[in-house]
Each structure stands twice: as structure tokens, then as C-alpha cells.
Tab-separated table of C-alpha atoms in Angstrom:
chain	number	residue	atom	x	y	z
S	450	UNK	CA	0.000	0.000	0.000
S	451	UNK	CA	1.555	3.284	-1.080
S	452	UNK	CA	1.277	6.718	0.440
S	453	UNK	CA	-0.100	9.764	-1.346
S	454	UNK	CA	2.204	12.509	-0.146
S	455	UNK	CA	0.424	15.757	0.714
S	456	UNK	CA	2.408	17.681	-1.850
S	457	UNK	CA	2.485	18.315	-5.581
S	458	UNK	CA	6.260	18.773	-5.658
S	459	UNK	CA	9.472	16.786	-5.659
S	460	UNK	CA	12.607	18.687	-4.648
S	461	UNK	CA	16.006	18.119	-3.096
S	462	UNK	CA	14.396	17.024	0.188
S	463	UNK	CA	11.317	15.175	-1.127
S	464	UNK	CA	11.437	12.027	-3.255
S	465	UNK	CA	8.973	9.200	-3.868
S	466	UNK	CA	9.400	5.448	-3.766
S	467	UNK	CA	7.205	2.883	-5.486
S	468	UNK	CA	4.229	2.767	-4.762
S	469	UNK	CA	4.060	6.315	-3.302
S	470	UNK	CA	2.510	9.197	-5.259
S	471	UNK	CA	2.270	12.969	-5.267
S	472	UNK	CA	-0.971	14.701	-6.253
S	473	UNK	CA	-1.772	17.993	-7.978
S	474	UNK	CA	-3.162	20.875	-5.950
S	475	UNK	CA	-6.838	20.244	-6.800
S	476	UNK	CA	-6.257	16.474	-6.793
S	477	UNK	CA	-6.864	16.044	-10.514
S	478	UNK	CA	-3.667	14.163	-11.417
S	479	UNK	CA	-1.118	11.995	-9.650
S	480	UNK	CA	2.503	11.175	-10.370
S	481	UNK	CA	3.453	7.675	-9.351
S	482	UNK	CA	4.071	4.096	-10.382
S	483	UNK	CA	1.753	1.750	-12.230
S	484	UNK	CA	1.624	-1.582	-14.026
S	485	UNK	CA	-0.427	-1.983	-17.217
S	486	UNK	CA	-3.056	-4.703	-17.431
S	487	UNK	CA	-1.591	-8.207	-17.747
S	488	UNK	CA	1.895	-6.945	-16.905
S	489	UNK	CA	4.072	-6.876	-13.801
S	490	UNK	CA	6.467	-4.276	-15.214
S	491	UNK	CA	6.548	-0.970	-13.359
S	492	UNK	CA	6.432	2.459	-14.957
S	493	UNK	CA	6.550	6.026	-13.694
S	494	UNK	CA	3.593	7.972	-15.023
S	495	UNK	CA	0.986	10.674	-14.640
S	496	UNK	CA	-2.560	9.401	-14.223
S	497	UNK	CA	-6.009	10.663	-13.232
S	498	UNK	CA	-7.056	10.497	-9.580
S	499	UNK	CA	-10.642	9.608	-10.580
S	500	UNK	CA	-9.380	6.755	-12.754
S	501	UNK	CA	-5.894	5.607	-11.823
S	502	UNK	CA	-5.873	3.102	-14.685
S	503	UNK	CA	-6.129	6.026	-17.125
S	504	UNK	CA	-2.538	7.036	-17.797
S	505	UNK	CA	-1.737	10.400	-19.355
S	506	UNK	CA	2.047	10.217	-19.605
S	507	UNK	CA	4.821	7.659	-19.079
S	508	UNK	CA	8.452	8.433	-18.274
S	509	UNK	CA	10.214	5.113	-18.879
S	510	UNK	CA	7.873	3.691	-21.508
S	511	UNK	CA	10.656	1.822	-23.336
S	512	UNK	CA	12.672	0.919	-20.241
S	513	UNK	CA	10.414	-0.659	-17.625
S	514	UNK	CA	11.352	-1.639	-14.103
S	515	UNK	CA	10.941	-5.360	-13.426
S	516	UNK	CA	10.286	-4.858	-9.720
S	517	UNK	CA	8.941	-2.252	-7.282
S	518	UNK	CA	12.324	-0.821	-6.267
S	519	UNK	CA	11.883	2.425	-8.221
S	520	UNK	CA	12.747	5.802	-6.704
S	521	UNK	CA	12.089	9.259	-8.149
S	522	UNK	CA	14.340	12.083	-7.023
S	523	UNK	CA	16.185	15.236	-8.055
S	524	UNK	CA	19.731	14.371	-9.117
S	525	UNK	CA	22.857	16.370	-8.369
S	526	UNK	CA	22.686	18.058	-11.780
S	527	UNK	CA	19.126	19.268	-11.121
S	528	UNK	CA	17.276	16.762	-13.306
S	529	UNK	CA	14.376	14.545	-12.308
S	530	UNK	CA	15.553	10.934	-12.420
S	531	UNK	CA	14.044	7.489	-11.982
S	532	UNK	CA	16.410	5.026	-10.285
S	533	UNK	CA	16.151	1.283	-9.774
S	534	UNK	CA	17.149	-0.656	-6.657
S	535	UNK	CA	20.780	-0.751	-7.827
S	536	UNK	CA	20.908	3.068	-8.081
S	537	UNK	CA	21.022	2.864	-11.864
S	538	UNK	CA	19.342	5.652	-13.805
S	539	UNK	CA	16.364	4.233	-15.693
S	540	UNK	CA	15.105	7.574	-16.993
S	541	UNK	CA	15.985	11.281	-16.714
S	542	UNK	CA	14.542	14.587	-17.893
S	543	UNK	CA	17.994	15.258	-19.397
S	544	UNK	CA	17.475	19.013	-19.266
S	545	UNK	CA	20.479	21.230	-19.837
S	546	UNK	CA	20.781	23.332	-16.713
S	547	UNK	CA	23.464	24.974	-14.645
S	548	UNK	CA	21.161	25.106	-11.618
S	549	UNK	CA	21.110	22.417	-8.973
S	550	UNK	CA	18.272	24.136	-7.085
S	551	UNK	CA	15.334	22.677	-8.994
S	552	UNK	CA	11.926	21.192	-8.260
S	553	UNK	CA	9.260	19.233	-10.140
S	554	UNK	CA	5.539	19.972	-9.835
S	555	UNK	CA	2.560	17.944	-11.036
S	556	UNK	CA	-0.003	20.516	-12.157
S	557	UNK	CA	-3.805	20.289	-12.308
S	558	UNK	CA	-3.530	20.268	-16.100
S	559	UNK	CA	-1.539	17.027	-15.942
S	560	UNK	CA	1.715	18.719	-16.933
S	561	UNK	CA	4.829	17.671	-15.039
S	562	UNK	CA	7.122	20.703	-14.866
S	563	UNK	CA	10.806	20.949	-13.894
S	564	UNK	CA	11.765	24.477	-12.799
S	565	UNK	CA	14.734	26.438	-11.578
S	566	UNK	CA	13.601	27.397	-8.072
S	567	UNK	CA	15.636	30.621	-8.047
S	568	UNK	CA	14.333	32.074	-11.317
S	569	UNK	CA	11.083	30.177	-11.884
S	570	UNK	CA	12.307	29.259	-15.374
S	571	UNK	CA	10.823	26.094	-16.860
S	572	UNK	CA	13.647	23.716	-17.751
S	573	UNK	CA	11.557	20.771	-18.961
S	574	UNK	CA	7.897	19.723	-19.038
S	575	UNK	CA	6.062	16.531	-19.934
S	576	UNK	CA	3.608	18.305	-22.284
S	577	UNK	CA	6.576	18.952	-24.581
S	578	UNK	CA	7.325	15.207	-24.548
S	579	UNK	CA	3.841	13.637	-24.657
S	580	UNK	CA	3.035	9.958	-24.689
S	581	UNK	CA	-0.255	8.838	-26.247
S	582	UNK	CA	-2.767	11.299	-24.749
S	583	UNK	CA	-3.684	14.911	-25.574
S	584	UNK	CA	-5.428	16.993	-22.881
S	585	UNK	CA	-6.489	20.663	-22.627
S	586	UNK	CA	-3.647	23.250	-22.582
S	587	UNK	CA	-1.273	20.747	-24.210
S	588	UNK	CA	0.195	21.865	-27.541
S	589	UNK	CA	0.618	19.603	-30.564
S	590	UNK	CA	3.261	21.555	-32.471
S	591	UNK	CA	4.453	21.725	-36.064
S	592	UNK	CA	7.203	24.335	-36.219
S	593	UNK	CA	7.930	24.960	-39.897
S	594	UNK	CA	10.831	27.270	-38.997
S	595	UNK	CA	12.798	24.631	-37.086
S	596	UNK	CA	11.218	21.526	-38.685
S	597	UNK	CA	10.271	20.146	-35.269
S	598	UNK	CA	7.050	18.512	-34.113
S	599	UNK	CA	5.387	17.611	-30.827
S	600	UNK	CA	3.101	14.626	-31.423
S	601	UNK	CA	1.425	11.630	-29.782
S	602	UNK	CA	2.829	8.090	-29.989
S	603	UNK	CA	0.738	4.970	-29.457
S	604	UNK	CA	1.492	2.096	-27.098
S	605	UNK	CA	2.715	-1.169	-28.627
S	606	UNK	CA	-0.341	-2.874	-27.130
S	607	UNK	CA	-2.572	-2.695	-24.065
S	608	UNK	CA	0.077	-4.302	-21.869
S	609	UNK	CA	3.154	-2.541	-23.250
S	610	UNK	CA	3.346	1.289	-23.314
S	611	UNK	CA	6.534	1.189	-25.387
S	612	UNK	CA	6.610	3.204	-28.597
S	613	UNK	CA	4.080	1.708	-30.994
S	614	UNK	CA	3.748	2.036	-34.757
S	615	UNK	CA	1.252	4.945	-34.794
S	616	UNK	CA	1.815	8.659	-34.284
S	617	UNK	CA	-0.589	11.595	-34.470
S	618	UNK	CA	-0.045	15.316	-34.684
S	619	UNK	CA	-0.462	18.572	-36.546
S	620	UNK	CA	0.538	18.893	-40.212
S	621	UNK	CA	0.722	22.629	-40.904
S	622	UNK	CA	2.066	22.852	-44.458
S	623	UNK	CA	-0.498	24.413	-46.788
S	624	UNK	CA	-3.640	24.426	-44.584
S	625	UNK	CA	-3.210	22.946	-41.058
S	626	UNK	CA	-4.818	19.569	-40.359
S	627	UNK	CA	-4.511	16.737	-37.828
S	628	UNK	CA	-3.089	13.470	-39.142
S	629	UNK	CA	-2.355	9.923	-37.995
S	630	UNK	CA	0.737	8.182	-39.348
S	631	UNK	CA	1.414	4.422	-39.407
S	632	UNK	CA	5.139	3.758	-39.534
S	633	UNK	CA	5.542	7.143	-41.202
S	634	UNK	CA	2.781	6.602	-43.775
S	635	UNK	CA	-0.411	8.643	-43.667
S	636	UNK	CA	-3.310	6.657	-42.191
S	637	UNK	CA	-5.938	9.354	-41.568
S	638	UNK	CA	-6.310	13.112	-41.889
S	639	UNK	CA	-8.843	15.521	-40.464
S	640	UNK	CA	-9.111	17.812	-43.454
S	641	UNK	CA	-8.251	21.538	-43.262
S	642	UNK	CA	-8.697	23.714	-40.181
S	643	UNK	CA	-10.967	26.667	-41.020
S	644	UNK	CA	-10.476	28.643	-37.827
S	645	UNK	CA	-13.404	26.972	-36.072
S	646	UNK	CA	-13.490	23.297	-37.031
S	647	UNK	CA	-11.589	20.654	-38.955
S	648	UNK	CA	-13.841	20.520	-42.000
S	649	UNK	CA	-13.034	16.889	-42.816
S	650	UNK	CA	-14.352	15.594	-39.471
S	651	UNK	CA	-18.131	15.167	-39.499
S	652	UNK	CA	-18.321	15.060	-35.701
S	653	UNK	CA	-16.587	18.437	-35.469
S	654	UNK	CA	-20.030	19.958	-35.965
S	655	UNK	CA	-20.937	18.542	-32.550
S	656	UNK	CA	-20.541	20.661	-29.378
S	657	UNK	CA	-18.467	17.820	-27.906
S	658	UNK	CA	-15.615	18.917	-30.152
S	659	UNK	CA	-16.007	22.634	-29.537
S	660	UNK	CA	-13.125	24.672	-28.152
S	661	UNK	CA	-10.166	23.338	-30.123
S	662	UNK	CA	-7.968	25.857	-31.901
S	663	UNK	CA	-4.968	26.086	-34.205
S	664	UNK	CA	-2.624	28.989	-33.522
S	665	UNK	CA	0.221	30.333	-35.678
S	666	UNK	CA	2.441	32.234	-33.252
S	667	UNK	CA	5.080	33.287	-34.009
S	668	UNK	CA	4.600	32.905	-37.772
S	669	UNK	CA	5.604	29.419	-38.866
S	670	UNK	CA	5.126	27.892	-35.405
S	671	UNK	CA	1.718	26.209	-35.527
S	672	UNK	CA	0.108	24.442	-32.603
S	673	UNK	CA	-3.182	22.669	-31.940
S	674	UNK	CA	-4.632	23.095	-28.468
S	675	UNK	CA	-7.771	23.242	-26.338
S	676	UNK	CA	-8.589	25.480	-23.359
S	677	UNK	CA	-8.787	24.209	-19.801
S	678	UNK	CA	-12.311	22.938	-19.120
S	679	UNK	CA	-14.475	22.028	-16.131
S	680	UNK	CA	-15.158	18.565	-17.588
S	681	UNK	CA	-12.263	16.135	-17.859
S	682	UNK	CA	-11.480	15.541	-21.539
S	683	UNK	CA	-8.779	13.555	-23.273
S	684	UNK	CA	-7.887	12.488	-26.800
S	685	UNK	CA	-5.919	9.242	-26.841
S	686	UNK	CA	-4.082	7.534	-29.689
S	687	UNK	CA	-4.694	3.845	-29.057
S	688	UNK	CA	-2.471	0.945	-30.060
S	689	UNK	CA	-4.754	0.187	-33.047
S	690	UNK	CA	-4.067	3.606	-34.556
S	691	UNK	CA	-7.323	5.378	-33.712
S	692	UNK	CA	-7.779	8.737	-32.004
S	693	UNK	CA	-10.483	8.591	-29.327
S	694	UNK	CA	-11.942	11.620	-27.592
S	695	UNK	CA	-13.478	10.853	-24.197
S	696	UNK	CA	-15.299	12.854	-21.525
S	697	UNK	CA	-15.416	11.787	-17.878
S	698	UNK	CA	-18.898	10.932	-16.572
S	699	UNK	CA	-18.729	11.601	-12.859
S	700	UNK	CA	-22.015	9.820	-12.155
S	701	UNK	CA	-21.058	6.606	-13.936
S	702	UNK	CA	-17.402	6.963	-12.901
S	703	UNK	CA	-16.263	6.081	-16.388
S	704	UNK	CA	-15.121	7.593	-19.674
S	705	UNK	CA	-17.649	8.181	-22.465
S	706	UNK	CA	-16.153	8.021	-25.956
S	707	UNK	CA	-17.612	10.967	-27.897
S	708	UNK	CA	-15.570	10.717	-31.090
S	709	UNK	CA	-13.215	8.298	-32.798
S	710	UNK	CA	-11.161	8.471	-35.991
S	711	UNK	CA	-10.911	6.650	-38.251
S	712	UNK	CA	-14.477	5.400	-37.787
S	713	UNK	CA	-14.784	3.301	-40.924
S	714	UNK	CA	-12.890	2.186	-44.010
S	715	UNK	CA	-13.709	5.432	-45.824
S	716	UNK	CA	-11.821	7.372	-43.151
S	717	UNK	CA	-8.624	5.445	-43.887
S	718	UNK	CA	-6.404	7.569	-46.094
S	719	UNK	CA	-6.642	6.945	-49.839
S	720	UNK	CA	-8.979	3.932	-49.621
S	721	UNK	CA	-10.434	4.677	-53.062
S	722	UNK	CA	-7.230	5.941	-54.659
S	723	UNK	CA	-6.816	9.003	-56.860
S	724	UNK	CA	-10.051	10.462	-58.273
S	725	UNK	CA	-12.074	7.902	-56.314
S	726	UNK	CA	-14.799	8.868	-53.847
S	727	UNK	CA	-15.709	6.871	-50.741
S	728	UNK	CA	-19.209	6.588	-49.284
S	729	UNK	CA	-19.592	4.318	-46.227
S	730	UNK	CA	-23.357	4.155	-46.778
S	731	UNK	CA	-23.008	2.492	-50.190
S	732	UNK	CA	-21.821	-0.910	-51.389
S	733	UNK	CA	-19.239	-1.028	-52.738
S	734	UNK	CA	-17.957	1.949	-50.806
S	735	UNK	CA	-15.733	3.235	-53.630
S	736	UNK	CA	-16.744	4.771	-56.928
S	737	UNK	CA	-14.980	6.882	-59.521
S	738	UNK	CA	-15.832	10.559	-59.775
S	739	UNK	CA	-18.012	11.447	-62.738
S	740	UNK	CA	-15.873	11.587	-65.862
S	741	UNK	CA	-13.454	8.976	-64.499
S	742	UNK	CA	-13.159	5.192	-64.715
S	743	UNK	CA	-11.150	2.576	-62.768
S	744	UNK	CA	-7.459	2.505	-63.599
S	745	UNK	CA	-7.417	-1.247	-63.007
S	746	UNK	CA	-10.861	-2.812	-63.404
S	747	UNK	CA	-9.633	-6.237	-62.308
S	748	UNK	CA	-8.407	-4.892	-58.969
S	749	UNK	CA	-11.597	-2.906	-58.474
S	750	UNK	CA	-13.599	-6.051	-59.140
S	751	UNK	CA	-11.751	-7.700	-56.250
S	752	UNK	CA	-12.508	-4.827	-53.893
S	753	UNK	CA	-9.027	-3.283	-54.045
S	754	UNK	CA	-9.622	0.337	-55.040
S	755	UNK	CA	-6.253	1.892	-54.175
S	756	UNK	CA	-5.170	2.109	-57.838
S	757	UNK	CA	-7.819	4.807	-58.196
S	758	UNK	CA	-9.402	6.183	-61.329
S	759	UNK	CA	-8.402	7.930	-64.557
S	760	UNK	CA	-10.163	10.379	-66.859
S	761	UNK	CA	-12.335	8.948	-69.596
S	762	UNK	CA	-11.630	12.013	-71.739
S	763	UNK	CA	-8.590	14.230	-71.431
S	764	UNK	CA	-9.283	17.906	-70.823
S	765	UNK	CA	-8.883	20.165	-73.837
S	766	UNK	CA	-7.387	23.138	-72.068
S	767	UNK	CA	-6.399	26.185	-74.124
S	768	UNK	CA	-3.052	27.309	-72.780
S	769	UNK	CA	-3.120	30.515	-74.831
S	770	UNK	CA	-6.683	31.649	-74.322
S	771	UNK	CA	-6.768	32.263	-70.600
S	772	UNK	CA	-6.677	28.625	-69.568
S	773	UNK	CA	-10.374	27.843	-69.709
S	774	UNK	CA	-10.635	25.940	-72.974
S	775	UNK	CA	-13.705	25.120	-75.000
S	776	UNK	CA	-16.282	22.705	-73.642
S	777	UNK	CA	-14.737	22.553	-70.175
S	778	UNK	CA	-16.585	23.225	-66.926
S	779	UNK	CA	-16.936	22.328	-63.275
S	780	UNK	CA	-19.159	19.725	-61.624
S	781	UNK	CA	-20.369	20.496	-58.091
S	782	UNK	CA	-20.120	17.661	-55.587
S	783	UNK	CA	-21.933	18.690	-52.371
S	784	UNK	CA	-21.180	17.549	-48.799
S	785	UNK	CA	-17.651	16.318	-49.425
S	786	UNK	CA	-14.459	15.798	-47.484
S	787	UNK	CA	-12.115	17.782	-49.683
S	788	UNK	CA	-9.016	16.080	-51.151
S	789	UNK	CA	-5.552	16.262	-49.659
S	790	UNK	CA	-2.851	18.694	-50.861
S	791	UNK	CA	-5.034	21.794	-51.170
S	792	UNK	CA	-3.404	25.036	-52.237
S	793	UNK	CA	-4.769	28.074	-50.475
S	794	UNK	CA	-5.829	31.568	-51.511
S	795	UNK	CA	-7.633	33.861	-49.062
S	796	UNK	CA	-10.798	35.063	-50.730
S	797	UNK	CA	-14.258	35.734	-49.411
S	798	UNK	CA	-16.224	34.838	-52.534
S	799	UNK	CA	-16.721	31.505	-54.279
S	800	UNK	CA	-16.898	33.359	-57.616
S	801	UNK	CA	-13.263	34.375	-57.178
S	802	UNK	CA	-12.291	30.724	-56.676
S	803	UNK	CA	-14.093	29.786	-59.880
S	804	UNK	CA	-12.481	32.590	-61.858
S	805	UNK	CA	-8.965	31.778	-60.670
S	806	UNK	CA	-9.305	28.049	-61.311
S	807	UNK	CA	-10.832	28.628	-64.759
S	808	UNK	CA	-7.891	30.791	-65.818
S	809	UNK	CA	-5.348	28.096	-64.907
S	810	UNK	CA	-5.119	24.922	-67.002
S	811	UNK	CA	-3.376	23.075	-64.178
S	812	UNK	CA	-6.276	23.694	-61.770
S	813	UNK	CA	-8.422	20.553	-61.822
S	814	UNK	CA	-10.691	21.296	-58.839
S	815	UNK	CA	-11.588	23.974	-56.331
S	816	UNK	CA	-13.610	24.440	-53.164
S	817	UNK	CA	-14.556	27.374	-50.989
S	818	UNK	CA	-14.910	27.793	-47.251
S	819	UNK	CA	-16.057	31.067	-45.713
S	820	UNK	CA	-13.173	31.091	-43.223
S	821	UNK	CA	-10.443	29.528	-45.360
S	822	UNK	CA	-11.247	31.146	-48.690
S	823	UNK	CA	-10.332	29.333	-51.914
S	824	UNK	CA	-8.805	25.872	-52.042
S	825	UNK	CA	-7.319	24.629	-55.315
S	826	UNK	CA	-5.988	21.286	-56.548
S	827	UNK	CA	-3.609	20.802	-59.456
S	828	UNK	CA	-2.617	17.135	-59.132
S	829	UNK	CA	-4.425	13.933	-58.176
S	830	UNK	CA	-7.541	14.252	-56.035
S	831	UNK	CA	-6.894	11.827	-53.183
S	832	UNK	CA	-8.819	10.906	-50.005
S	833	UNK	CA	-12.269	12.159	-51.031
S	834	UNK	CA	-15.313	11.121	-49.027
S	835	UNK	CA	-19.036	11.734	-49.359
S	836	UNK	CA	-20.433	13.107	-46.097
S	837	UNK	CA	-24.016	13.206	-44.880
S	838	UNK	CA	-25.413	16.729	-44.522
S	839	UNK	CA	-22.096	18.457	-43.758
S	840	UNK	CA	-18.871	19.137	-45.617
S	841	UNK	CA	-17.758	21.329	-48.490
S	842	UNK	CA	-18.896	21.759	-52.072
S	843	UNK	CA	-16.114	20.390	-54.278
S	844	UNK	CA	-16.010	21.521	-57.914
S	845	UNK	CA	-14.114	19.246	-60.320
S	846	UNK	CA	-13.052	20.211	-63.832
S	847	UNK	CA	-14.615	18.104	-66.604
S	848	UNK	CA	-15.307	18.085	-70.309
S	849	UNK	CA	-18.759	19.537	-71.005
S	850	UNK	CA	-19.951	16.161	-72.311
S	851	UNK	CA	-19.546	14.788	-68.772
S	852	UNK	CA	-21.790	17.513	-67.319
S	853	UNK	CA	-25.351	16.254	-67.457
S	854	UNK	CA	-27.068	17.647	-64.348
S	855	UNK	CA	-27.385	21.472	-64.614
S	856	UNK	CA	-28.072	21.785	-60.863
S	857	UNK	CA	-24.571	20.489	-60.138
S	858	UNK	CA	-22.767	22.695	-62.654
S	859	UNK	CA	-20.902	25.924	-62.064
S	860	UNK	CA	-18.788	27.837	-64.507
S	861	UNK	CA	-17.796	30.733	-66.721
S	862	UNK	CA	-18.170	31.867	-70.307
S	863	UNK	CA	-15.108	33.173	-72.075
S	864	UNK	CA	-15.447	36.307	-74.186
S	865	UNK	CA	-13.427	36.749	-77.339
S	866	UNK	CA	-11.422	39.450	-75.606
S	867	UNK	CA	-10.271	36.938	-72.994
S	868	UNK	CA	-12.176	38.547	-70.109
S	869	UNK	CA	-14.398	36.347	-67.947
S	870	UNK	CA	-18.043	36.668	-67.003
S	871	UNK	CA	-20.315	34.541	-64.848
S	872	UNK	CA	-22.610	32.028	-66.443
S	873	UNK	CA	-25.257	29.620	-65.184
S	874	UNK	CA	-23.381	26.557	-66.464
S	875	UNK	CA	-19.726	25.767	-66.843
S	876	UNK	CA	-19.497	24.461	-70.413
S	877	UNK	CA	-17.404	26.968	-72.315
S	878	UNK	CA	-18.593	26.966	-75.902
């Protein structure tokens, strides 16, 4: 039976031994030792007081103790260290510091912070070295200036918190979005951040996912965060490669999962390949966009759609006449998850998006969001999904012969002078 020390701090005079703990000021989080289910290995971690099996952060995730001899203390060089029974260092904060007068505090946010006592300067904190869980006030960072990221890493499995094969974080190039990687390969993406929601996540329209934000400060240093809340909330990357958002139900004394991604096969990145669209409510789930056909019909017949689709008719784009070409227009696809690799232009009007795309032969699709402005695509359209009642209108460039439903068509007419004017349909004759 361990003791919960009546302090939130470890310093030169206070250390903890397995199974003792320290607790944050409002008793939200504890720092102490734990063993995962079906394991006798011991780990130093931060966990919730209301649910001690729910671990937020692990220090020695790849170097477990095989007994309960662990001790946590401040070393002579001012770092927080985990020692085994043979006084061997199992884990250390490894902060560069000239101060030996340091202390570590477990905060009510769940952040474990090493500070210089004399100056109050933060030397190291666990939120900058997360494990598999994101909580409010934590920052998932993509610093384009220094090419550094702060991201989540999954456990190997439910009994081993060692580094697994999945990571999740912010991808800020072009338009910021949240992504999951599997061994470095993209597994899922949220779609672009529009300043309020991630427009490729259907559940983002729910109040359960309200309050998240993406900040660019200073320029080039992007981070995804959420404000401190009265209800306990966490987003965990599980060992199967899914992000799960959960809220604590104090009456049931359990976590309620309010959102998970990916939810189905259509959420998995590139399931239908280039120029393929995925709809989880249809069978088969993949189909080619209008004007396209399977690149490999044999593979598609076997239910392998990753080879994608190709145009039935190549676009006749006039490079010298403003880029629009004769008999070319745009087909509107409503309620869509927009493709990956969007190029961005801030504009408040959808007509401006149409005009810019029409003037450029390399522009094969566009979309508009009130907060983002124009989004353009010039290469393959990958990771498209049909949503139900939410999502963006995606306009794809087609030959006029492929445009058969006037209600889905948008476009321009090209005057002889080369100037552009709006028209009710997109076929340029």
C-alpha cells in the first residue's frame, strides 16, 4: 500500500518510492508508479485520480522496471531521475541546466514541470514530450521554422506502453490539419482547419468537439490546443491507430467516448485511390468521380480500389486563351471531405475561386470555405469522401460532355477578348 504525499512537488528534500505518489493541488492528477493490465512491469507515469488506470504520460515507456524498487528524485545536476534498486538511472529529464536548485511539480492540467527554483524558469515539461494522450492546454506543435514537431505516440499494445507504430499530430504545411501516421505513412487526416473546425471531421459539428484551436504564433510555429475545461477531456491515440476523444462521466465513474477516428474504411487515407470517392453508406464503398473510370478494373472487381481512377476524356485546355478551354466546366459535388494537398488563396467569394481556377489549365478542382477562402488542386484528387449533410462543395473540372445535371454545374463563359463573365453553367462553348 503506497502513500499519497500531501504535496504536488518533488525537490532536493522530497522524493517518492514505489508505490508512493504525489498529487496535484486540486487532486486532478497523480505522479506515481503503475503496471499496465496483464503486466508486472513498473512504470513512472501521470494518471487521473478519478481513474488511476487512465494514464496520461509515461516516463520510462521503453525501459520498464521489473520490480517495485523504483525511486524518483532530483539528481545532483538538477534533473528529475528514476532510479532502480541498484541506483542505476532508468530515466531522466535530461534538461540542460546549470542550476542544482530545482523542483518538479505535477499541475492540475496534468503537466509535469521541472523548474529552476531561483528564477522560476521552466527547464523541462512533460507536455513537450507527450506519450499517447492529448489533454487541454497541451500543444501539438508543427514548427515549420525549425522543422520540429510535438506529437502523440501509441502504445505497442494494451500491456506494453513502449513506442508503438502509430503517431498523431499537426501537419501545418499548406492548410493545417490533424493526421495519424502508421510507420511514417499517412493513415488518416482531419481535413483543413478553417479557424473553427476541422472541416473533414463530421463530428466536429458537434458541441463535444467545440473549443479546439490552431494557432500560428510566431509565424511558422503552428500548434493545436484546447482550453482548460471544467469537464475532464482527453484524446488518446490507441495501439490500433485510432484517435479517441473521451469525456469523464462523474455519475457513472467512467469515460464516455464521444468521437473516434478513423471510424470506418472510408476514413482510412486513400482507400479509393486518386479520383475515387468513398461513401460508407453504399456498397461497394468506392466509386470513380463522374468523368473517371477505374485505372485497373480487375483490382476494383476484387474490392481493391487503391489504384484509383483515370479520366475517360482528357481535358482540352487552351493554354493561350486564358486557360479555360472550350467545352470545359466544373461539376459540383456537395457535402464532401475535400481532397488532400489543397493550395490556399484567401478570398471571401466563391466566384473568385471559380475565376482563378478557370484561368489556370493546371487547376483541376476547387472548393470554398467562408473562413479559409479558396482551395485549389492541381494534381491527383486523393482521399475524397461523401459526407451526410455536412462538408464542403467540391467543384471538379470536366469536359462539357460529362456535365449532365445542370443543378450540379458551375462555370464561366469566355469572351473573345479573354475577359471572364459569370454564367449559369460551366461548359465553355
